[in-house]
Amino acid sequence: MACLLRHVTITVTAVYIGGGGSGESSKQKLNCVKVNGSKSFAAAKMGLLRQDHAMPMPCTGGVDEDVLEEHLRQNIPRRKQMVDPYRHGEIVDEGFGYRQTVVIRSYEVGADKTATIESLLNLLQETALNHVWMSGLLSDGFGATHGMMRNNLIWVVSRMQVQADHYPIWGEVMEIDTWVGASGKNGMRRDWLLRSQATGIVFVRATSTWVMMNKETRRLSKMPDEVRAEIAPWFIEKYAIEEEGPEKIEKLDDKARYVHSNLKPNRSDLDMNNHVNNVKYLRWMLETIPDEFLEKHQLSDIVLEYRKECGSSDVVQSLCEPQFNENIGLNGHTVSSQILQGNGLVGAINQKQLSYTHLLQTKGESKNEEIVRGRTTWREKKHSAKLFPS
């Protein structure tokens, strides 16, 4: 029988194993989910399922109804797809990269009518997952491949850098390109470019390094050969941010100038891997910076070095220390010239607080453990043009 789910035809062959005790094989028509959600999914128990567009289902011992519903609703492709009309995505870069067109929505912007850095990070993460989706490698994990699922592995990010030259505004149409490459023997690099669809100007560049963790032991793992065989054909030598060697971020201690303590994750902060999402880490860091600084400055560069995952029961402390450039102020003026202009020494110091060093750590009875180190770099906010004419 054929079942129409979100305009996708799914061919299903079923062996009926319920009711009557006859044991005879028969075909049953699945109750489908209506687009308006008014009808619930009630699938018959099955011993054999063939689905053309979704990931193969295990056939041993029957198929769980909840698992069946999830796979039919997600419709995960098992072969490489070139175009995804639902997500406005397509495979580019001679079959290696992925491009997605997005519109900046009202809940993704802040008070200044530009997209928040948290929204941009969420968009980067979403396009990365959609790239894996389009590749045909996605299993039922959070971006995990079939080989990773067989080895009980998940992805964790170890380092990330984002450079923002411009911030998109509400309603602006953007294109996000992403691709992957090798990072050492057991890691993977993922890069992004976010550009204006109208002008082609690159707004944001980002790069990240990912490693694998055992889902049960929560320990880092080497990359199995079968996983390398899955993802290596997608690797290309292309860099969004050129780095000769990453600068080490110093570790802060309790003497840091700004400290927020007793931070606790909410249930909504956890992702599908059951640890705090990295976007929440950034929010904890930024909330430690004084409000008067944030009101006048805009984040231009951030580097995050992840050390340990954070769970729902952890109590977190956020430390922040301003960094000074001894000679150059905010607009390229020397400290002495700022003093001569009437700003005074305090004004000169305030103007050249262009970067902050950050540390998130869990507070324990006997010792503290690092979660992530960070460095943020800032510039004066630019007064953008009004979105609508007066």
mmCIF file of C-alpha atoms in Angstrom:
data_model
loop_
_atom_site.group_PDB
_atom_site.id
_atom_site.type_symbol
_atom_site.label_atom_id
_atom_site.label_comp_id
_atom_site.label_asym_id
_atom_site.label_seq_id
_atom_site.Cartn_x
_atom_site.Cartn_y
_atom_site.Cartn_z
ATOM 1 C CA MET A 1 0.000 0.000 0.000
ATOM 2 C CA ALA A 2 1.080 3.590 -0.482
ATOM 3 C CA CYS A 3 0.969 6.216 2.267
ATOM 4 C CA LEU A 4 1.214 9.924 1.529
ATOM 5 C CA LEU A 5 3.203 11.741 4.257
ATOM 6 C CA ARG A 6 4.013 15.403 3.574
ATOM 7 C CA HIS A 7 3.703 14.746 -0.184
ATOM 8 C CA VAL A 8 6.276 11.905 -0.062
ATOM 9 C CA THR A 9 5.142 8.506 -1.317
ATOM 10 C CA ILE A 10 6.323 5.672 0.904
ATOM 11 C CA THR A 11 5.935 2.059 -0.186
ATOM 12 C CA VAL A 12 5.286 -0.302 2.720
ATOM 13 C CA THR A 13 5.114 -4.098 2.765
ATOM 14 C CA ALA A 14 3.897 -5.531 6.048
ATOM 15 C CA VAL A 15 3.515 -8.926 7.658
ATOM 16 C CA TYR A 16 0.458 -8.896 9.905
ATOM 17 C CA ILE A 17 1.209 -10.504 13.265
ATOM 18 C CA GLY A 18 -1.701 -9.266 15.383
ATOM 19 C CA GLY A 19 -5.302 -10.324 16.012
ATOM 20 C CA GLY A 20 -7.142 -13.520 15.242
ATOM 21 C CA GLY A 21 -4.092 -15.690 15.768
ATOM 22 C CA SER A 22 -4.268 -16.888 12.163
ATOM 23 C CA GLY A 23 -0.672 -15.977 11.419
ATOM 24 C CA GLU A 24 -1.547 -15.340 7.781
ATOM 25 C CA SER A 25 0.361 -12.685 5.915
ATOM 26 C CA SER A 26 -1.577 -9.683 4.739
ATOM 27 C CA LYS A 27 -1.053 -6.106 3.719
ATOM 28 C CA GLN A 28 -2.349 -3.269 5.852
ATOM 29 C CA LYS A 29 -2.851 0.375 5.118
ATOM 30 C CA LEU A 30 -1.129 2.668 7.596
ATOM 31 C CA ASN A 31 -3.068 5.533 9.111
ATOM 32 C CA CYS A 32 -1.273 8.643 7.917
ATOM 33 C CA VAL A 33 -0.476 11.902 9.707
ATOM 34 C CA LYS A 34 -2.462 14.733 8.173
ATOM 35 C CA VAL A 35 -0.605 17.961 7.428
ATOM 36 C CA ASN A 36 -2.717 19.863 9.932
ATOM 37 C CA GLY A 37 -1.833 17.327 12.611
ATOM 38 C CA SER A 38 -5.450 16.443 13.330
ATOM 39 C CA LYS A 39 -4.940 12.708 12.995
ATOM 40 C CA SER A 40 -2.490 10.673 15.035
ATOM 41 C CA PHE A 41 -0.190 7.997 13.661
ATOM 42 C CA ALA A 42 -1.309 4.444 14.463
ATOM 43 C CA ALA A 43 0.913 1.925 12.710
ATOM 44 C CA ALA A 44 0.388 -1.824 12.692
ATOM 45 C CA LYS A 45 3.151 -4.005 14.068
ATOM 46 C CA MET A 46 5.446 -5.126 11.298
ATOM 47 C CA GLY A 47 8.079 -7.724 10.602
ATOM 48 C CA LEU A 48 9.256 -6.350 7.279
ATOM 49 C CA LEU A 49 9.419 -2.769 6.053
ATOM 50 C CA ARG A 50 10.679 -1.385 2.782
ATOM 51 C CA GLN A 51 10.837 2.388 2.452
ATOM 52 C CA ASP A 52 12.272 4.064 -0.618
ATOM 53 C CA HIS A 53 13.104 7.466 0.862
ATOM 54 C CA ALA A 54 13.908 6.734 4.482
ATOM 55 C CA MET A 55 16.675 4.966 6.327
ATOM 56 C CA PRO A 56 16.492 1.127 6.354
ATOM 57 C CA MET A 57 14.763 -0.277 9.408
ATOM 58 C CA PRO A 58 15.894 -3.342 11.344
ATOM 59 C CA CYS A 59 13.720 -6.358 10.620
ATOM 60 C CA THR A 60 14.688 -8.733 13.396
ATOM 61 C CA GLY A 61 12.064 -9.279 16.067
ATOM 62 C CA GLY A 62 9.578 -6.829 14.582
ATOM 63 C CA VAL A 63 9.666 -3.042 14.473
ATOM 64 C CA ASP A 64 8.702 -0.838 17.394
ATOM 65 C CA GLU A 65 5.744 1.385 16.538
ATOM 66 C CA ASP A 66 7.339 4.521 18.013
ATOM 67 C CA VAL A 67 10.553 3.938 16.061
ATOM 68 C CA LEU A 68 8.563 3.341 12.895
ATOM 69 C CA GLU A 69 6.607 6.561 13.348
ATOM 70 C CA GLU A 70 9.810 8.554 13.971
ATOM 71 C CA HIS A 71 11.462 7.274 10.802
ATOM 72 C CA LEU A 72 8.406 7.893 8.648
ATOM 73 C CA ARG A 73 8.038 11.429 9.993
ATOM 74 C CA GLN A 74 11.711 12.301 9.589
ATOM 75 C CA ASN A 75 12.073 10.647 6.174
ATOM 76 C CA ILE A 76 15.874 10.457 6.478
ATOM 77 C CA PRO A 77 17.398 9.730 3.039
ATOM 78 C CA ARG A 78 19.663 6.712 2.716
ATOM 79 C CA ARG A 79 21.265 7.920 -0.497
ATOM 80 C CA LYS A 80 22.953 11.191 -1.408
ATOM 81 C CA GLN A 81 20.464 13.912 -2.320
ATOM 82 C CA MET A 82 21.371 16.884 -4.516
ATOM 83 C CA VAL A 83 18.437 19.182 -3.692
ATOM 84 C CA ASP A 84 16.253 19.574 -0.607
ATOM 85 C CA PRO A 85 13.248 21.781 -1.483
ATOM 86 C CA TYR A 86 11.861 21.716 2.052
ATOM 87 C CA ARG A 87 15.004 23.226 3.606
ATOM 88 C CA HIS A 88 15.972 25.311 0.550
ATOM 89 C CA GLY A 89 19.259 23.414 0.407
ATOM 90 C CA GLU A 90 21.475 21.986 -2.310
ATOM 91 C CA ILE A 91 24.784 20.194 -2.728
ATOM 92 C CA VAL A 92 27.475 22.498 -4.194
ATOM 93 C CA ASP A 93 31.278 22.596 -4.640
ATOM 94 C CA GLU A 94 31.332 19.713 -7.125
ATOM 95 C CA GLY A 95 29.311 17.518 -4.810
ATOM 96 C CA PHE A 96 31.232 18.138 -1.569
ATOM 97 C CA GLY A 97 29.659 21.198 0.062
ATOM 98 C CA TYR A 98 26.165 22.190 1.086
ATOM 99 C CA ARG A 99 24.345 25.505 0.641
ATOM 100 C CA GLN A 100 21.159 26.546 2.395
ATOM 101 C CA THR A 101 19.112 29.692 1.915
ATOM 102 C CA VAL A 102 17.616 31.134 5.092
ATOM 103 C CA VAL A 103 15.579 34.203 6.022
ATOM 104 C CA ILE A 104 16.386 35.931 9.316
ATOM 105 C CA ARG A 105 13.250 35.647 11.439
ATOM 106 C CA SER A 106 11.891 38.075 13.996
ATOM 107 C CA TYR A 107 12.785 35.888 16.996
ATOM 108 C CA GLU A 108 16.401 35.624 15.790
ATOM 109 C CA VAL A 109 17.159 39.331 16.201
ATOM 110 C CA GLY A 110 17.864 41.433 19.263
ATOM 111 C CA ALA A 111 16.953 44.938 20.335
ATOM 112 C CA ASP A 112 19.219 46.451 17.662
ATOM 113 C CA LYS A 113 17.249 44.569 14.939
ATOM 114 C CA THR A 114 20.262 42.465 13.939
ATOM 115 C CA ALA A 115 20.626 38.719 14.336
ATOM 116 C CA THR A 116 22.095 37.688 17.681
ATOM 117 C CA ILE A 117 25.310 35.696 17.794
ATOM 118 C CA GLU A 118 23.365 32.832 19.402
ATOM 119 C CA SER A 119 20.967 32.768 16.440
ATOM 120 C CA LEU A 120 23.871 32.671 14.012
ATOM 121 C CA LEU A 121 25.465 29.754 15.858
ATOM 122 C CA ASN A 122 22.158 27.895 15.776
ATOM 123 C CA LEU A 123 21.953 28.444 12.012
ATOM 124 C CA LEU A 124 25.480 27.102 11.569
ATOM 125 C CA GLN A 125 24.624 24.001 13.565
ATOM 126 C CA GLU A 126 21.414 23.427 11.629
ATOM 127 C CA THR A 127 23.121 23.646 8.234
ATOM 128 C CA ALA A 128 25.832 21.242 9.412
ATOM 129 C CA LEU A 129 23.203 18.660 10.364
ATOM 130 C CA ASN A 130 21.350 19.213 7.095
ATOM 131 C CA HIS A 131 24.597 18.609 5.197
ATOM 132 C CA VAL A 132 24.905 15.191 6.857
ATOM 133 C CA TRP A 133 21.205 14.611 6.132
ATOM 134 C CA MET A 134 21.712 15.284 2.411
ATOM 135 C CA SER A 135 24.798 13.040 2.269
ATOM 136 C CA GLY A 136 22.763 9.907 2.948
ATOM 137 C CA LEU A 137 25.045 9.070 5.895
ATOM 138 C CA LEU A 138 22.745 10.223 8.686
ATOM 139 C CA SER A 139 21.577 7.580 11.140
ATOM 140 C CA ASP A 140 19.090 8.318 13.920
ATOM 141 C CA GLY A 141 21.620 10.122 16.112
ATOM 142 C CA PHE A 142 22.427 13.843 16.404
ATOM 143 C CA GLY A 143 24.469 14.067 13.194
ATOM 144 C CA ALA A 144 25.922 10.586 13.713
ATOM 145 C CA THR A 145 26.592 8.298 10.748
ATOM 146 C CA HIS A 146 25.564 4.659 10.514
ATOM 147 C CA GLY A 147 29.091 3.551 11.454
ATOM 148 C CA MET A 148 29.105 5.851 14.464
ATOM 149 C CA MET A 149 25.814 4.417 15.687
ATOM 150 C CA ARG A 150 27.146 0.874 15.370
ATOM 151 C CA ASN A 151 30.155 1.901 17.477
ATOM 152 C CA ASN A 152 28.039 3.876 19.972
ATOM 153 C CA LEU A 153 29.783 7.172 19.117
ATOM 154 C CA ILE A 154 28.627 10.786 19.024
ATOM 155 C CA TRP A 155 30.218 14.013 17.762
ATOM 156 C CA VAL A 156 31.531 16.634 20.197
ATOM 157 C CA VAL A 157 33.103 19.950 19.233
ATOM 158 C CA SER A 158 36.593 20.623 20.605
ATOM 159 C CA ARG A 159 37.257 24.076 19.146
ATOM 160 C CA MET A 160 35.292 26.751 17.316
ATOM 161 C CA GLN A 161 36.034 30.184 15.910
ATOM 162 C CA VAL A 162 33.537 32.655 14.463
ATOM 163 C CA GLN A 163 34.418 35.941 12.747
ATOM 164 C CA ALA A 164 31.539 38.370 12.140
ATOM 165 C CA ASP A 165 32.170 41.362 9.868
ATOM 166 C CA HIS A 166 28.485 42.202 9.537
ATOM 167 C CA TYR A 167 25.267 41.063 11.171
ATOM 168 C CA PRO A 168 22.166 40.313 9.068
ATOM 169 C CA ILE A 169 18.961 42.160 9.857
ATOM 170 C CA TRP A 170 15.412 40.950 10.279
ATOM 171 C CA GLY A 171 13.983 39.646 6.998
ATOM 172 C CA GLU A 172 17.335 39.555 5.197
ATOM 173 C CA VAL A 173 17.901 36.567 2.918
ATOM 174 C CA MET A 174 21.210 34.795 3.565
ATOM 175 C CA GLU A 175 23.099 31.872 2.045
ATOM 176 C CA ILE A 176 25.111 29.550 4.283
ATOM 177 C CA ASP A 177 27.798 27.314 2.786
ATOM 178 C CA THR A 178 29.347 24.494 4.798
ATOM 179 C CA TRP A 179 31.847 21.725 4.101
ATOM 180 C CA VAL A 180 34.132 19.321 5.962
ATOM 181 C CA GLY A 181 37.787 18.323 5.933
ATOM 182 C CA ALA A 182 40.270 16.264 7.887
ATOM 183 C CA SER A 183 41.683 17.481 11.211
ATOM 184 C CA GLY A 184 44.563 15.334 12.341
ATOM 185 C CA LYS A 185 44.183 11.571 12.523
ATOM 186 C CA ASN A 186 40.961 11.305 14.509
ATOM 187 C CA GLY A 187 39.184 14.624 14.006
ATOM 188 C CA MET A 188 37.077 16.430 11.442
ATOM 189 C CA ARG A 189 37.033 20.119 10.541
ATOM 190 C CA ARG A 190 33.824 21.860 9.534
ATOM 191 C CA ASP A 191 33.764 25.366 8.053
ATOM 192 C CA TRP A 192 31.019 27.820 7.160
ATOM 193 C CA LEU A 193 30.496 31.002 5.140
ATOM 194 C CA LEU A 194 27.382 33.127 5.651
ATOM 195 C CA ARG A 195 26.785 35.669 2.888
ATOM 196 C CA SER A 196 24.113 38.046 1.670
ATOM 197 C CA GLN A 197 22.121 36.524 -1.160
ATOM 198 C CA ALA A 198 21.523 39.972 -2.651
ATOM 199 C CA THR A 199 25.131 41.218 -2.705
ATOM 200 C CA GLY A 200 27.317 38.147 -2.197
ATOM 201 C CA ILE A 201 29.146 39.929 0.651
ATOM 202 C CA VAL A 202 30.395 37.504 3.297
ATOM 203 C CA PHE A 203 29.024 38.439 6.707
ATOM 204 C CA VAL A 204 30.336 35.594 8.863
ATOM 205 C CA ARG A 205 33.158 33.049 8.650
ATOM 206 C CA ALA A 206 33.456 30.096 11.007
ATOM 207 C CA THR A 207 35.570 27.016 11.532
ATOM 208 C CA SER A 208 35.337 24.164 14.023
ATOM 209 C CA THR A 209 37.037 20.925 15.018
ATOM 210 C CA TRP A 210 35.076 17.818 15.984
ATOM 211 C CA VAL A 211 36.064 14.576 17.676
ATOM 212 C CA MET A 212 34.165 11.453 18.686
ATOM 213 C CA MET A 213 32.984 10.431 22.137
ATOM 214 C CA ASN A 214 31.625 7.115 23.352
ATOM 215 C CA LYS A 215 27.975 7.684 24.194
ATOM 216 C CA GLU A 216 28.045 5.420 27.265
ATOM 217 C CA THR A 217 31.507 5.977 28.796
ATOM 218 C CA ARG A 218 31.604 9.712 27.801
ATOM 219 C CA ARG A 219 35.265 9.262 26.882
ATOM 220 C CA LEU A 220 36.888 10.470 23.653
ATOM 221 C CA SER A 221 37.403 7.785 21.039
ATOM 222 C CA LYS A 222 39.590 7.149 18.020
ATOM 223 C CA MET A 223 37.864 7.281 14.670
ATOM 224 C CA PRO A 224 36.971 3.732 13.569
ATOM 225 C CA ASP A 225 38.020 2.737 10.056
ATOM 226 C CA GLU A 226 34.418 2.228 8.962
ATOM 227 C CA VAL A 227 33.514 5.771 10.034
ATOM 228 C CA ARG A 228 36.557 7.199 8.258
ATOM 229 C CA ALA A 229 35.492 5.327 5.129
ATOM 230 C CA GLU A 230 32.068 6.973 5.374
ATOM 231 C CA ILE A 231 33.110 10.598 5.823
ATOM 232 C CA ALA A 232 36.554 10.842 4.164
ATOM 233 C CA PRO A 233 35.099 10.992 0.611
ATOM 234 C CA TRP A 234 33.430 14.277 1.640
ATOM 235 C CA PHE A 235 36.670 15.948 2.805
ATOM 236 C CA ILE A 236 38.016 18.892 0.810
ATOM 237 C CA GLU A 237 40.942 21.282 1.310
ATOM 238 C CA LYS A 238 39.127 24.574 1.750
ATOM 239 C CA TYR A 239 39.281 26.984 4.675
ATOM 240 C CA ALA A 240 36.881 29.692 5.790
ATOM 241 C CA ILE A 241 39.486 31.042 8.243
ATOM 242 C CA GLU A 242 43.201 30.630 7.603
ATOM 243 C CA GLU A 243 45.165 29.822 10.756
ATOM 244 C CA GLU A 244 48.901 29.208 10.949
ATOM 245 C CA GLY A 245 48.635 28.095 14.560
ATOM 246 C CA PRO A 246 45.852 28.785 17.041
ATOM 247 C CA GLU A 247 46.807 31.121 19.869
ATOM 248 C CA LYS A 248 46.472 29.490 23.266
ATOM 249 C CA ILE A 249 43.851 30.935 25.578
ATOM 250 C CA GLU A 250 45.147 31.436 29.101
ATOM 251 C CA LYS A 251 43.294 29.889 32.018
ATOM 252 C CA LEU A 252 41.613 32.318 34.412
ATOM 253 C CA ASP A 253 41.421 31.840 38.160
ATOM 254 C CA ASP A 254 39.087 33.100 40.880
ATOM 255 C CA LYS A 255 40.855 36.492 40.795
ATOM 256 C CA ALA A 256 39.171 37.340 37.483
ATOM 257 C CA ARG A 257 37.504 40.762 37.479
ATOM 258 C CA TYR A 258 33.983 39.539 36.662
ATOM 259 C CA VAL A 259 32.516 36.338 38.100
ATOM 260 C CA HIS A 260 29.022 34.861 37.922
ATOM 261 C CA SER A 261 28.454 31.829 40.112
ATOM 262 C CA ASN A 262 25.763 29.237 40.743
ATOM 263 C CA LEU A 263 24.696 28.976 37.110
ATOM 264 C CA LYS A 264 22.530 25.912 36.539
ATOM 265 C CA PRO A 265 21.386 24.405 33.244
ATOM 266 C CA ASN A 266 17.691 24.178 32.508
ATOM 267 C CA ARG A 267 16.164 21.143 30.852
ATOM 268 C CA SER A 268 15.710 23.238 27.707
ATOM 269 C CA ASP A 269 19.489 23.771 27.545
ATOM 270 C CA LEU A 270 20.169 20.075 26.848
ATOM 271 C CA ASP A 271 20.533 18.756 23.298
ATOM 272 C CA MET A 272 19.828 15.290 21.896
ATOM 273 C CA ASN A 273 23.189 14.043 23.201
ATOM 274 C CA ASN A 274 21.979 14.929 26.723
ATOM 275 C CA HIS A 275 24.545 17.630 27.439
ATOM 276 C CA VAL A 276 24.370 21.413 27.460
ATOM 277 C CA ASN A 277 24.353 22.886 23.969
ATOM 278 C CA ASN A 278 27.406 24.993 23.112
ATOM 279 C CA VAL A 279 25.219 28.028 22.353
ATOM 280 C CA LYS A 280 24.277 28.118 26.036
ATOM 281 C CA TYR A 281 27.977 28.268 26.941
ATOM 282 C CA LEU A 282 28.329 31.424 24.888
ATOM 283 C CA ARG A 283 25.310 33.003 26.577
ATOM 284 C CA TRP A 284 26.809 32.336 30.025
ATOM 285 C CA MET A 285 30.059 33.956 28.883
ATOM 286 C CA LEU A 286 28.456 37.076 27.444
ATOM 287 C CA GLU A 287 26.254 37.636 30.478
ATOM 288 C CA THR A 288 29.395 38.096 32.584
ATOM 289 C CA ILE A 289 30.518 41.116 30.529
ATOM 290 C CA PRO A 290 29.205 44.457 31.924
ATOM 291 C CA ASP A 291 25.984 45.686 30.309
ATOM 292 C CA GLU A 292 27.384 49.150 29.618
ATOM 293 C CA PHE A 293 30.070 47.573 27.430
ATOM 294 C CA LEU A 294 27.631 45.323 25.563
ATOM 295 C CA GLU A 295 25.330 48.252 24.774
ATOM 296 C CA LYS A 296 28.064 50.054 22.828
ATOM 297 C CA HIS A 297 30.024 47.182 21.315
ATOM 298 C CA GLN A 298 29.445 44.329 18.908
ATOM 299 C CA LEU A 299 31.136 40.943 18.894
ATOM 300 C CA SER A 300 33.527 40.579 15.953
ATOM 301 C CA ASP A 301 35.451 37.415 16.805
ATOM 302 C CA ILE A 302 35.048 34.548 19.247
ATOM 303 C CA VAL A 303 37.226 31.522 19.932
ATOM 304 C CA LEU A 304 35.974 28.658 22.103
ATOM 305 C CA GLU A 305 38.108 25.755 23.360
ATOM 306 C CA TYR A 306 35.983 22.979 24.817
ATOM 307 C CA ARG A 307 37.449 20.868 27.633
ATOM 308 C CA LYS A 308 34.564 18.978 29.215
ATOM 309 C CA GLU A 309 30.848 18.469 28.670
ATOM 310 C CA CYS A 310 28.340 19.987 31.052
ATOM 311 C CA GLY A 311 25.363 18.003 32.316
ATOM 312 C CA SER A 312 22.024 18.922 33.804
ATOM 313 C CA SER A 313 23.205 18.487 37.414
ATOM 314 C CA ASP A 314 26.363 20.623 37.135
ATOM 315 C CA VAL A 315 26.728 23.981 38.888
ATOM 316 C CA VAL A 316 28.660 26.371 36.654
ATOM 317 C CA GLN A 317 30.811 29.433 37.292
ATOM 318 C CA SER A 318 31.554 31.984 34.563
ATOM 319 C CA LEU A 319 34.753 34.057 34.836
ATOM 320 C CA CYS A 320 35.699 36.988 32.631
ATOM 321 C CA GLU A 321 38.785 39.218 32.430
ATOM 322 C CA PRO A 322 39.185 42.257 30.121
ATOM 323 C CA GLN A 323 42.341 42.392 28.010
ATOM 324 C CA PHE A 324 44.139 45.597 27.086
ATOM 325 C CA ASN A 325 46.122 46.658 24.054
ATOM 326 C CA GLU A 326 48.858 48.831 25.506
ATOM 327 C CA ASN A 327 49.168 51.197 22.567
ATOM 328 C CA ILE A 328 46.078 51.190 20.405
ATOM 329 C CA GLY A 329 42.629 52.414 21.407
ATOM 330 C CA LEU A 330 39.273 51.602 19.939
ATOM 331 C CA ASN A 331 39.545 53.645 16.733
ATOM 332 C CA GLY A 332 43.268 53.268 16.229
ATOM 333 C CA HIS A 333 44.186 56.278 18.395
ATOM 334 C CA THR A 334 46.934 56.013 20.983
ATOM 335 C CA VAL A 335 46.105 56.186 24.680
ATOM 336 C CA SER A 336 47.890 59.533 24.983
ATOM 337 C CA SER A 337 45.809 61.072 22.181
ATOM 338 C CA GLN A 338 42.612 59.930 23.870
ATOM 339 C CA ILE A 339 43.712 61.590 27.109
ATOM 340 C CA LEU A 340 44.503 64.830 25.222
ATOM 341 C CA GLN A 341 41.040 64.760 23.670
ATOM 342 C CA GLY A 342 39.568 65.081 27.159
ATOM 343 C CA ASN A 343 38.621 61.458 27.774
ATOM 344 C CA GLY A 344 41.078 61.125 30.646
ATOM 345 C CA LEU A 345 42.939 57.991 31.633
ATOM 346 C CA VAL A 346 39.773 56.137 32.638
ATOM 347 C CA GLY A 347 38.144 56.973 29.333
ATOM 348 C CA ALA A 348 41.205 55.824 27.436
ATOM 349 C CA ILE A 349 41.263 52.505 29.305
ATOM 350 C CA ASN A 350 37.540 51.962 28.767
ATOM 351 C CA GLN A 351 37.886 52.589 25.049
ATOM 352 C CA LYS A 352 40.639 50.034 24.586
ATOM 353 C CA GLN A 353 38.956 47.110 26.345
ATOM 354 C CA LEU A 354 38.506 45.378 23.018
ATOM 355 C CA SER A 355 38.758 41.761 24.120
ATOM 356 C CA TYR A 356 37.855 39.526 27.025
ATOM 357 C CA THR A 357 39.163 36.175 28.193
ATOM 358 C CA HIS A 358 36.559 33.746 29.504
ATOM 359 C CA LEU A 359 36.345 30.538 31.482
ATOM 360 C CA LEU A 360 33.389 28.326 32.303
ATOM 361 C CA GLN A 361 33.987 25.734 34.990
ATOM 362 C CA THR A 362 31.986 23.349 37.134
ATOM 363 C CA LYS A 363 32.160 23.983 40.869
ATOM 364 C CA GLY A 364 32.926 20.847 42.873
ATOM 365 C CA GLU A 365 33.467 20.190 46.551
ATOM 366 C CA SER A 366 37.113 19.238 46.113
ATOM 367 C CA LYS A 367 38.062 20.820 42.764
ATOM 368 C CA ASN A 368 36.771 22.806 39.823
ATOM 369 C CA GLU A 369 36.788 21.386 36.286
ATOM 370 C CA GLU A 370 37.090 23.416 33.095
ATOM 371 C CA ILE A 371 34.215 23.257 30.646
ATOM 372 C CA VAL A 372 35.360 25.764 28.027
ATOM 373 C CA ARG A 373 37.868 28.566 27.620
ATOM 374 C CA GLY A 374 37.023 31.488 25.386
ATOM 375 C CA ARG A 375 38.209 34.763 23.954
ATOM 376 C CA THR A 376 35.881 37.428 22.565
ATOM 377 C CA THR A 377 36.938 40.448 20.490
ATOM 378 C CA TRP A 378 34.728 43.489 20.062
ATOM 379 C CA ARG A 379 34.217 46.663 18.004
ATOM 380 C CA GLU A 380 32.000 49.699 18.338
ATOM 381 C CA LYS A 381 28.442 49.165 17.214
ATOM 382 C CA LYS A 382 27.664 50.587 13.814
ATOM 383 C CA HIS A 383 24.470 52.565 13.437
ATOM 384 C CA SER A 384 22.626 50.687 10.701
ATOM 385 C CA ALA A 385 20.062 52.262 8.421
ATOM 386 C CA LYS A 386 16.383 52.049 9.329
ATOM 387 C CA LEU A 387 14.618 48.940 8.069
ATOM 388 C CA PHE A 388 11.583 50.867 6.970
ATOM 389 C CA PRO A 389 11.344 54.432 5.672
ATOM 390 C CA SER A 390 9.729 56.911 8.041
#
